[in-house]
GROMACS .gro file of C-alpha atoms in nm:
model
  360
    1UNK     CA    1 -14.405   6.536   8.122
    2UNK     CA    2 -14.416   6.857   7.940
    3UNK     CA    3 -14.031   6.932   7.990
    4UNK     CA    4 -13.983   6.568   7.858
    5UNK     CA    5 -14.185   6.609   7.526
    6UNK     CA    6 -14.019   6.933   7.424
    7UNK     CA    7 -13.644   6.947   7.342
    8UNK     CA    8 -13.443   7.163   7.604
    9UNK     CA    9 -13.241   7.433   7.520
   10UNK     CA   10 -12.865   7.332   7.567
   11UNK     CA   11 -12.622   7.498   7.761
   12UNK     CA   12 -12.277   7.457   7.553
   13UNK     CA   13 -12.008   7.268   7.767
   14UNK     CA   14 -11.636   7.195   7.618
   15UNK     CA   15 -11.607   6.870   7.427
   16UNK     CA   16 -11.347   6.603   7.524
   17UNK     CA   17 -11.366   6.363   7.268
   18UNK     CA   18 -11.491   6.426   6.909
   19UNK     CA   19 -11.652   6.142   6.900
   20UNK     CA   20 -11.971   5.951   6.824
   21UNK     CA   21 -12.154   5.764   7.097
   22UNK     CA   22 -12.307   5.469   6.949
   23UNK     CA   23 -12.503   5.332   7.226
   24UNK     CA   24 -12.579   4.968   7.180
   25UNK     CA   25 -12.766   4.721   7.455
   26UNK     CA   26 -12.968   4.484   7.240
   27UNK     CA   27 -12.855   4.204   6.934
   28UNK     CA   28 -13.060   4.420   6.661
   29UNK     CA   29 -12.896   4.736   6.745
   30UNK     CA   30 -12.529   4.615   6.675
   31UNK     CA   31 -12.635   4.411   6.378
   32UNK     CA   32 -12.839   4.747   6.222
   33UNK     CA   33 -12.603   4.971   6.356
   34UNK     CA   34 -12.269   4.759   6.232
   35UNK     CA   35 -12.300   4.966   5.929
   36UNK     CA   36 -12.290   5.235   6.045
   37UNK     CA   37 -12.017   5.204   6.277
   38UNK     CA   38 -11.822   5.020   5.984
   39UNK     CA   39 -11.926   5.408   5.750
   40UNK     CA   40 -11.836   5.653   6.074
   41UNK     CA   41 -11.501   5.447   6.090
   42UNK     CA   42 -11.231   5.617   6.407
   43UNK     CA   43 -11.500   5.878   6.462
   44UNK     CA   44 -11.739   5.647   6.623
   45UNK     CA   45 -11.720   5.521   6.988
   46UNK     CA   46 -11.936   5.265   7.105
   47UNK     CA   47 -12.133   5.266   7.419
   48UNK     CA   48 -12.254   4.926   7.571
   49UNK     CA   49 -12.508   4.810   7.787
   50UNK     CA   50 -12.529   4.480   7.925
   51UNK     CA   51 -12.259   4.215   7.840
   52UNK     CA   52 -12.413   3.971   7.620
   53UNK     CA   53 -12.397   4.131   7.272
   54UNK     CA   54 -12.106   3.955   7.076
   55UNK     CA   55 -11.917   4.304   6.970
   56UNK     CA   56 -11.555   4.440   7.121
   57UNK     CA   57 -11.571   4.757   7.256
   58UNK     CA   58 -11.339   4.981   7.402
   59UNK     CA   59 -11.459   4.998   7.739
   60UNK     CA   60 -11.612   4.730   7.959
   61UNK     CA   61 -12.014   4.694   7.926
   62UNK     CA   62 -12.193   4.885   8.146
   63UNK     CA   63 -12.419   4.624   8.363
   64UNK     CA   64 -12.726   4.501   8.318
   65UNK     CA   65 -12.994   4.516   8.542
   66UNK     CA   66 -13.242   4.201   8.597
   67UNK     CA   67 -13.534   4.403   8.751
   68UNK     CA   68 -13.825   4.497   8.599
   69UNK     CA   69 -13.814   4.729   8.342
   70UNK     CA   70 -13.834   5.065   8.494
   71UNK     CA   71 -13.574   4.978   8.717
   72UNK     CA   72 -13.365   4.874   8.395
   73UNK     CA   73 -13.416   5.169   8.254
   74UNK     CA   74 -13.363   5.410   8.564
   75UNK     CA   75 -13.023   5.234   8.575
   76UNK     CA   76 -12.906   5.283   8.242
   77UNK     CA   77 -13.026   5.619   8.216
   78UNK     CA   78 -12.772   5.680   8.560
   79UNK     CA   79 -12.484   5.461   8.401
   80UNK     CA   80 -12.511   5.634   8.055
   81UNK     CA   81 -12.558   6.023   8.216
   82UNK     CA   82 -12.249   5.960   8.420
   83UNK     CA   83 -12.041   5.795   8.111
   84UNK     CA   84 -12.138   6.113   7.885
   85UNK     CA   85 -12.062   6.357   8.144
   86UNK     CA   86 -11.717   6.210   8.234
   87UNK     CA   87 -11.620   6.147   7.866
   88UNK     CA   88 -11.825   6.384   7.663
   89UNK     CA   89 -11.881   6.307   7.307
   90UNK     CA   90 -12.000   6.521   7.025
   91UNK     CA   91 -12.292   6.322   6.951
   92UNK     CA   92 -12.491   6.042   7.035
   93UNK     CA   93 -12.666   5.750   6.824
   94UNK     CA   94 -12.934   5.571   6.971
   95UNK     CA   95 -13.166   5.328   6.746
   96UNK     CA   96 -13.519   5.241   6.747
   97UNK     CA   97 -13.746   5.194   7.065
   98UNK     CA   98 -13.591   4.999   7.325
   99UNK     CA   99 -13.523   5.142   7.679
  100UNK     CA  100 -13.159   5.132   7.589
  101UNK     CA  101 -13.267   5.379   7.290
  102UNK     CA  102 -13.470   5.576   7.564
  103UNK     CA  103 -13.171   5.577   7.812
  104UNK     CA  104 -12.889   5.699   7.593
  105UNK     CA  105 -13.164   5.992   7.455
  106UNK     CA  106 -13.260   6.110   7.809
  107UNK     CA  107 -12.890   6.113   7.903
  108UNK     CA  108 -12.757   6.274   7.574
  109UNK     CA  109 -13.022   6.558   7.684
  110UNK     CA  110 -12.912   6.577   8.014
  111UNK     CA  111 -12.573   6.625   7.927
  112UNK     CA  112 -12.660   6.905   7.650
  113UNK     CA  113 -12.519   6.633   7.378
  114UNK     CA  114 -12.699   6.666   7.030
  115UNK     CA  115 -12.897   6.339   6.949
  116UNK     CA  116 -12.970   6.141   6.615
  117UNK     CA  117 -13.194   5.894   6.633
  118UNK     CA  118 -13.210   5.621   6.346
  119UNK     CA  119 -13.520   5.424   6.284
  120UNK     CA  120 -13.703   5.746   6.378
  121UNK     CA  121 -14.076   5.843   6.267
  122UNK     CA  122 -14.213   5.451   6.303
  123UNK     CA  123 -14.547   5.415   6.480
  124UNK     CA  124 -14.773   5.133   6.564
  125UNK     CA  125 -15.037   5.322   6.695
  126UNK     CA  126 -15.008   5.085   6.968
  127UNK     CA  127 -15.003   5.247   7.301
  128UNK     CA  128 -15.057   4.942   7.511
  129UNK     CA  129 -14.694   4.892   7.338
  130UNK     CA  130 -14.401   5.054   7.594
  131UNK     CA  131 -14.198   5.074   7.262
  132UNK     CA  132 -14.443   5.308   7.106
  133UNK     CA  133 -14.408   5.554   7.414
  134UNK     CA  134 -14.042   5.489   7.385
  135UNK     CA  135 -14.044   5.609   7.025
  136UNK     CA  136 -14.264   5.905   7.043
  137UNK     CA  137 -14.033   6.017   7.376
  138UNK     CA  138 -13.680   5.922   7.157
  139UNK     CA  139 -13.793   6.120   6.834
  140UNK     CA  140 -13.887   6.423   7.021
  141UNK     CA  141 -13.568   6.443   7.208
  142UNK     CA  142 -13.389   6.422   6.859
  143UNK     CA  143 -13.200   6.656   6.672
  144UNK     CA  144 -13.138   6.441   6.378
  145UNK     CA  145 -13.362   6.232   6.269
  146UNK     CA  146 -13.315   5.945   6.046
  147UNK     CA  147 -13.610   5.796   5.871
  148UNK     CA  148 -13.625   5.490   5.669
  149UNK     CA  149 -13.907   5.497   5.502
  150UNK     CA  150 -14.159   5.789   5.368
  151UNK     CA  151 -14.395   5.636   5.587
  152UNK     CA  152 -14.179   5.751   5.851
  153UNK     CA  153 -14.091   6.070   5.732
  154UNK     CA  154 -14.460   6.156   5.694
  155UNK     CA  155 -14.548   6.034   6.067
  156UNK     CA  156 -14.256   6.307   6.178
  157UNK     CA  157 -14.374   6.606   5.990
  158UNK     CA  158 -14.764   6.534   6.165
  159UNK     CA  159 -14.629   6.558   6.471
  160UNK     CA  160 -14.499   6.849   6.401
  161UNK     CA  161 -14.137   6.763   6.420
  162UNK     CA  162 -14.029   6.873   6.025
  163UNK     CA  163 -13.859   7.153   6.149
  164UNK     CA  164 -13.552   6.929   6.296
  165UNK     CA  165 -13.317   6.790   6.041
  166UNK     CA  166 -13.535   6.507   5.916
  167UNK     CA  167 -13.380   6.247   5.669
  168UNK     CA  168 -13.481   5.971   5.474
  169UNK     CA  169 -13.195   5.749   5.504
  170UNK     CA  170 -13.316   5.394   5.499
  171UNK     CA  171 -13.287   5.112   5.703
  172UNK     CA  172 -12.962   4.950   5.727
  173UNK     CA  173 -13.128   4.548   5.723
  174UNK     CA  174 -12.989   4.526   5.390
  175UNK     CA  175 -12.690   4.588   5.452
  176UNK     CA  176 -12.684   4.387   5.748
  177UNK     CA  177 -12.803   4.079   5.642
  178UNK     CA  178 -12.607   4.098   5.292
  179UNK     CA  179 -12.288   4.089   5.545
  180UNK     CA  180 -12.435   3.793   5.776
  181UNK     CA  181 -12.566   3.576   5.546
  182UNK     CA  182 -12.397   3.256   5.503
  183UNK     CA  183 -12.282   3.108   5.167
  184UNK     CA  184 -12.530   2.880   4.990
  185UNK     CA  185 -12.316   2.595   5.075
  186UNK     CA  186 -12.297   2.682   5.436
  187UNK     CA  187 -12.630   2.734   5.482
  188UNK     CA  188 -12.690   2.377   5.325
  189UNK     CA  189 -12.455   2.269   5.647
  190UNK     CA  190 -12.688   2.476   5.934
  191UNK     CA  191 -13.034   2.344   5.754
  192UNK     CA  192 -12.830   1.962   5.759
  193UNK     CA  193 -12.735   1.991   6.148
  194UNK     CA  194 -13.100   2.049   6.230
  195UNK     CA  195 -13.253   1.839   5.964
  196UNK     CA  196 -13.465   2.062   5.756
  197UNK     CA  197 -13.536   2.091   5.400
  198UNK     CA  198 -13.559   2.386   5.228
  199UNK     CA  199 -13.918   2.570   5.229
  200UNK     CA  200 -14.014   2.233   5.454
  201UNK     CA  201 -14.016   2.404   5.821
  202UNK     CA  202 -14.148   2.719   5.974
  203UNK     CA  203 -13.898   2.981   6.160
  204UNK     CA  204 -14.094   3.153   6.500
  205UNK     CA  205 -13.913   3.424   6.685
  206UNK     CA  206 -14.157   3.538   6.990
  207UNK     CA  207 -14.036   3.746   7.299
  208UNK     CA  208 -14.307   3.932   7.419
  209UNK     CA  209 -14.461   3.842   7.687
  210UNK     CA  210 -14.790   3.877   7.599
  211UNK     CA  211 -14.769   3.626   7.330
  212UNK     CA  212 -14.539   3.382   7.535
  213UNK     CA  213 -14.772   3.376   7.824
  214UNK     CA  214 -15.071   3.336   7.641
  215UNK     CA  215 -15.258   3.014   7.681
  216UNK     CA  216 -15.348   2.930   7.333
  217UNK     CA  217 -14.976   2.969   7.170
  218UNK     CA  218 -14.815   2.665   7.180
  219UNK     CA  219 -15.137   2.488   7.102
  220UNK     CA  220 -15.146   2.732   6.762
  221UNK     CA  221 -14.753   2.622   6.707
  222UNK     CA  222 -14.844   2.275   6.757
  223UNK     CA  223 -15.112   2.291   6.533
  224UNK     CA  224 -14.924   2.430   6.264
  225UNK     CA  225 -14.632   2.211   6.309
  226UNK     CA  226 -14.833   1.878   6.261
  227UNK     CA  227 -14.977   1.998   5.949
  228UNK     CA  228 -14.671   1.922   5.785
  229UNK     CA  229 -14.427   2.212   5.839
  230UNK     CA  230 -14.155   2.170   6.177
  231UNK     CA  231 -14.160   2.416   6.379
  232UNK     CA  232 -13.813   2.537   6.506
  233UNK     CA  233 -13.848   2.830   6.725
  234UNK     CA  234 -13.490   3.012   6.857
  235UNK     CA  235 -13.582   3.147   7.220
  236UNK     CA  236 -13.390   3.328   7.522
  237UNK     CA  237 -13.404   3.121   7.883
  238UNK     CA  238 -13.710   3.321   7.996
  239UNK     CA  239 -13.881   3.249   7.696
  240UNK     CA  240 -13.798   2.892   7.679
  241UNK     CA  241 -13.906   2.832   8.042
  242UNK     CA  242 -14.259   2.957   7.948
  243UNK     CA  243 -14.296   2.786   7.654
  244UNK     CA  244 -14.200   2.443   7.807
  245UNK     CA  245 -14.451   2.507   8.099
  246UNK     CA  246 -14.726   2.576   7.843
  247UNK     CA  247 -14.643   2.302   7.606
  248UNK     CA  248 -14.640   2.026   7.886
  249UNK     CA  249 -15.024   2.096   7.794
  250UNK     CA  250 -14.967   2.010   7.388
  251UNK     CA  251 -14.821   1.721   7.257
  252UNK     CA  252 -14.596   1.711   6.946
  253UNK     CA  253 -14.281   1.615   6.804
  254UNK     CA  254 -14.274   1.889   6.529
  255UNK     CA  255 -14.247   2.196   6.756
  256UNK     CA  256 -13.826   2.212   6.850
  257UNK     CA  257 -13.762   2.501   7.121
  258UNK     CA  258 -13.417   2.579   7.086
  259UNK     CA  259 -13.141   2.782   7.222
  260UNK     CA  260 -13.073   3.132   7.053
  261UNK     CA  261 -12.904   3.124   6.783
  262UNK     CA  262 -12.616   3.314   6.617
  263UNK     CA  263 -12.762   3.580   6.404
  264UNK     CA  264 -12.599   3.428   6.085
  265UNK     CA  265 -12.709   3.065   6.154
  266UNK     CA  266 -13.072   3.247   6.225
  267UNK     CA  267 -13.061   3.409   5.869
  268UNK     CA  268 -12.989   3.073   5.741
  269UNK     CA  269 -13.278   2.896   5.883
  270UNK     CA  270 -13.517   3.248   5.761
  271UNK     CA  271 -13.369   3.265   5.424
  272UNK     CA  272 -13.495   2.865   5.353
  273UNK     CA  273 -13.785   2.845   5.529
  274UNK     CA  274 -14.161   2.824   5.419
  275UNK     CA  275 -14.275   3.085   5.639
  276UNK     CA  276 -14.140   3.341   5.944
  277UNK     CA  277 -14.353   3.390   6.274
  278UNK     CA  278 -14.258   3.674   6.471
  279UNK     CA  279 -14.341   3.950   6.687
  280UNK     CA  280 -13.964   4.140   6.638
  281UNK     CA  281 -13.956   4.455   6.423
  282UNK     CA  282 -13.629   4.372   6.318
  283UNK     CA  283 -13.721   4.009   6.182
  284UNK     CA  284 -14.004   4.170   5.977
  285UNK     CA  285 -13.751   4.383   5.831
  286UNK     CA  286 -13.485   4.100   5.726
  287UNK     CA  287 -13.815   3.866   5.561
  288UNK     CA  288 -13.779   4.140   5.337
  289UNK     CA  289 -13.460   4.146   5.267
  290UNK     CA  290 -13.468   3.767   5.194
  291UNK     CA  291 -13.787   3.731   5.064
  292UNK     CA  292 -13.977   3.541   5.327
  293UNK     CA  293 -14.333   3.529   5.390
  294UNK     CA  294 -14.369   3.643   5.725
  295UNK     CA  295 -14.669   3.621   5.989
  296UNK     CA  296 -14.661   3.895   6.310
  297UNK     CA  297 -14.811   3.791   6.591
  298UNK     CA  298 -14.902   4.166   6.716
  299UNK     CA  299 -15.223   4.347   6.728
  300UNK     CA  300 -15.030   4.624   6.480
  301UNK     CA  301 -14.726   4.669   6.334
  302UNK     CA  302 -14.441   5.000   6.344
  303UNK     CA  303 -14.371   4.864   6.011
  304UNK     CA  304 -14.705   4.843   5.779
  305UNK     CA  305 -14.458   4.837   5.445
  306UNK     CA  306 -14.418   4.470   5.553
  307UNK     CA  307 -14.777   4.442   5.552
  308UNK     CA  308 -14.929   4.295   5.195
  309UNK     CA  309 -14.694   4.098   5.014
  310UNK     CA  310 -14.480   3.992   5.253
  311UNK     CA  311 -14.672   3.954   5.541
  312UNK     CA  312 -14.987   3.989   5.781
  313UNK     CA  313 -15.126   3.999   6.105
  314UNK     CA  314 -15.205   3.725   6.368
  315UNK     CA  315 -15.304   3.696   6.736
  316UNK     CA  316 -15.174   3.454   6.949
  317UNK     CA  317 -15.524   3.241   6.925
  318UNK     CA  318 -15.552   3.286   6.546
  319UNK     CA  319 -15.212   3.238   6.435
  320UNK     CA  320 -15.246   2.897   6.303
  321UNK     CA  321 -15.534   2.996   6.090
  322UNK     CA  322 -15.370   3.258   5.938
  323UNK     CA  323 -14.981   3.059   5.889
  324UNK     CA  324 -15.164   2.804   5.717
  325UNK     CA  325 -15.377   3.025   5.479
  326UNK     CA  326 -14.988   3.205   5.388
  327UNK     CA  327 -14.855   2.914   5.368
  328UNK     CA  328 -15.118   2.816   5.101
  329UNK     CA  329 -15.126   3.128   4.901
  330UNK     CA  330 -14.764   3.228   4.897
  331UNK     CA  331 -14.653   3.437   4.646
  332UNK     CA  332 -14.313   3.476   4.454
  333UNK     CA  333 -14.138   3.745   4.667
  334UNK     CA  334 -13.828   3.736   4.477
  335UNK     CA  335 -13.884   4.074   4.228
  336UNK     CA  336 -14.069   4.239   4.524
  337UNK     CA  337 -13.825   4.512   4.637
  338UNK     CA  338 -13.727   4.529   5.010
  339UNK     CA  339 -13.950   4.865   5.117
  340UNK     CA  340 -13.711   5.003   5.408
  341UNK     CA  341 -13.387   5.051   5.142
  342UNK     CA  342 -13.145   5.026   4.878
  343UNK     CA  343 -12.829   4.868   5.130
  344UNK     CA  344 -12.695   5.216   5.153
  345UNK     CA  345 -12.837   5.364   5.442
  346UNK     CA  346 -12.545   5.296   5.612
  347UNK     CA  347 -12.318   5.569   5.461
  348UNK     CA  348 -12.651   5.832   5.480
  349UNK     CA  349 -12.666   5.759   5.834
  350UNK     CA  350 -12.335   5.833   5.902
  351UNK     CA  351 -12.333   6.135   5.691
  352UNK     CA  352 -12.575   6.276   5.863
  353UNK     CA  353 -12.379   6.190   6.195
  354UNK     CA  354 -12.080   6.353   6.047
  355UNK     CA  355 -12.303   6.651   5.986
  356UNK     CA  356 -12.381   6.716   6.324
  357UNK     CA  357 -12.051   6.662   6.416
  358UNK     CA  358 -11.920   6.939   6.252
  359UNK     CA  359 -12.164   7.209   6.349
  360UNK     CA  360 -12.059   7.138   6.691
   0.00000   0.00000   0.00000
């Protein structure tokens, strides 16, 4: 675990390519990374795992394993060290903490390729979380790391990683959701095909599987949506098929499970409604960016700038309790800055990429 935690010495091998990596296996990475990719221009190369995100890419996905997820993650990591050693790029981008992030860093390492990691230096202090492992293991495989918030920065240097390149670059949610977000008028269309007023419904996003599976959710969602506010809550097949078996126990007409949604008809629904439920890092990020009270259904956040005016915490059995009280007490968001950037992080990020580049 040792060899793991500390980063390798490299043996130099000839580059091929001149290029970027950007390795990319879940929605949030290429919406966050899409501006960076759109800043690093030819020199970027994208790398993709699984075949579901909605992206061309010069190469066929790489697949993507069903198991659970250390066998997800042992194949990746084989399918990624393979595609880096064949077609060796100068450097690779991974984001955040997903085993896709974990993947491309182990194989990068492997392969003697320089790594930046952006979203780096975020902690929950969570380590029932696999993400948290996932970050700690990512950030200390890094050679560039790219912060995006002082928060962050200051997690890095007590760990004792300040001596890498550390920057504080920002987040690129701005940026992303300033170039996904429908017009005014077209957003009027989305709320109109679902039948929602605006600040009249409540957006949930939950994945993980300790809040899916848990016995008192949908009775909590239920709860809140009969006291006056919808419920409309976006959710992937597994999810869905959970939900329905626990709701067969809860009866209501103002909780709507529905398909996933395109991630501009999702920022519709979250930039008009009352109130955001999640458990995603990524949608905590984007309430800020449109000025949403949000509610996260975790034990601890990666994120605690959220935490305060925009949002608190929940567990699955206190959630409506503590939606209603936001939803009673909300303030006016609209002067409060977004915490994670100023919508360029984009063009630091890829700076910093170029960087690396050329001391190679």
């Amino acid at each position: 675990m040792t060899a793991i935690l500390q980063q390798p010495a490299r043996t130099a091998r000839p580059r091929t390519t001149g290029a970027a990596a950007m390795v990319l296996g879940t929605r949030p990475e290429i919406f966050q990374l899409a501006p960076v990719l759109c800043a690093l221009g030819d020199l970027a190369r994208v790398v993709r795992v699984g075949g579901d995100l909605p992206t061309p890419a010069a190469q066929p996905p790489l697949p993507a394993d069903t198991d659970p997820r250390t066998g997800r993650l042992a194949d990746t990591l084989d399918q990624l060290d393979r595609v880096f050693a064949a077609d060796r790029p100068d450097v690779v981008v991974v984001r955040g903490a997903t085993p896709t992030a974990l993947a491309g860093a182990l194989a990068a390492n492997s392969n003697g390729i320089p790594l930046v990691h952006v979203d780096a230096g975020l902690r929950s202090r969570d380590l029932t979380e696999p993400e948290e492992h996932n970050r700690v293991l990512v950030d200390r495989l890094s050679d560039v790391l790219c912060a995006p918030t002082t928060t962050a920065v200051d997690n890095l240097h007590a760990e004792g990683l300040g001596g890498r390149d550390v920057r504080l670059t920002g987040n690129t949610t701005a940026e992303a959701v300033r170039h996904r977000l429908l017009a005014p008028e077209d957003r009027r269309k989305v709320l109109d095909k679902w039948g929602l007023r605006p600040d009249g419904y409540v957006l949930a996003t939950l994945d993980r599987p300790d809040n899916v599976e848990h016995p008192d959710l949908t009775r909590q969602l239920a709860r809140l949506a009969d006291a006056g506010y919808p419920v409309v809550l976006p959710a992937a097949p597994r999810v869905r098929a959970a939900l329905i078996r626990a709701s067969a126990r809860t009866s209501t007409s103002n909780l709507r499970l529905v398909n996933r949604l395109w991630h501009s008809e999702f920022l519709a629904l979250a930039r008009h409604a009352a109130l955001l439920v999640t458990d995603s890092g990524a949608v905590q990020e984007e309430a800020t960016v449109l000025k949403r009270p949000v509610v996260v259904v975790r034990r601890s956040t990666e994120r605690p700038e959220v935490l305060g005016h925009f949002g608190r915490l929940a567990a699955p059995h206190d959630l409506a309790d503590v939606a209603l009280d936001r939803l009673q007490h909300r303030d006016d968001l609209r002067d409060v800055p977004c915490p994670f950037g100023d919508g360029h992080a984009g063009t630091r990020i890829a700076q910093a990429v170029r960087d690396l580049v050329r001391q190679r």
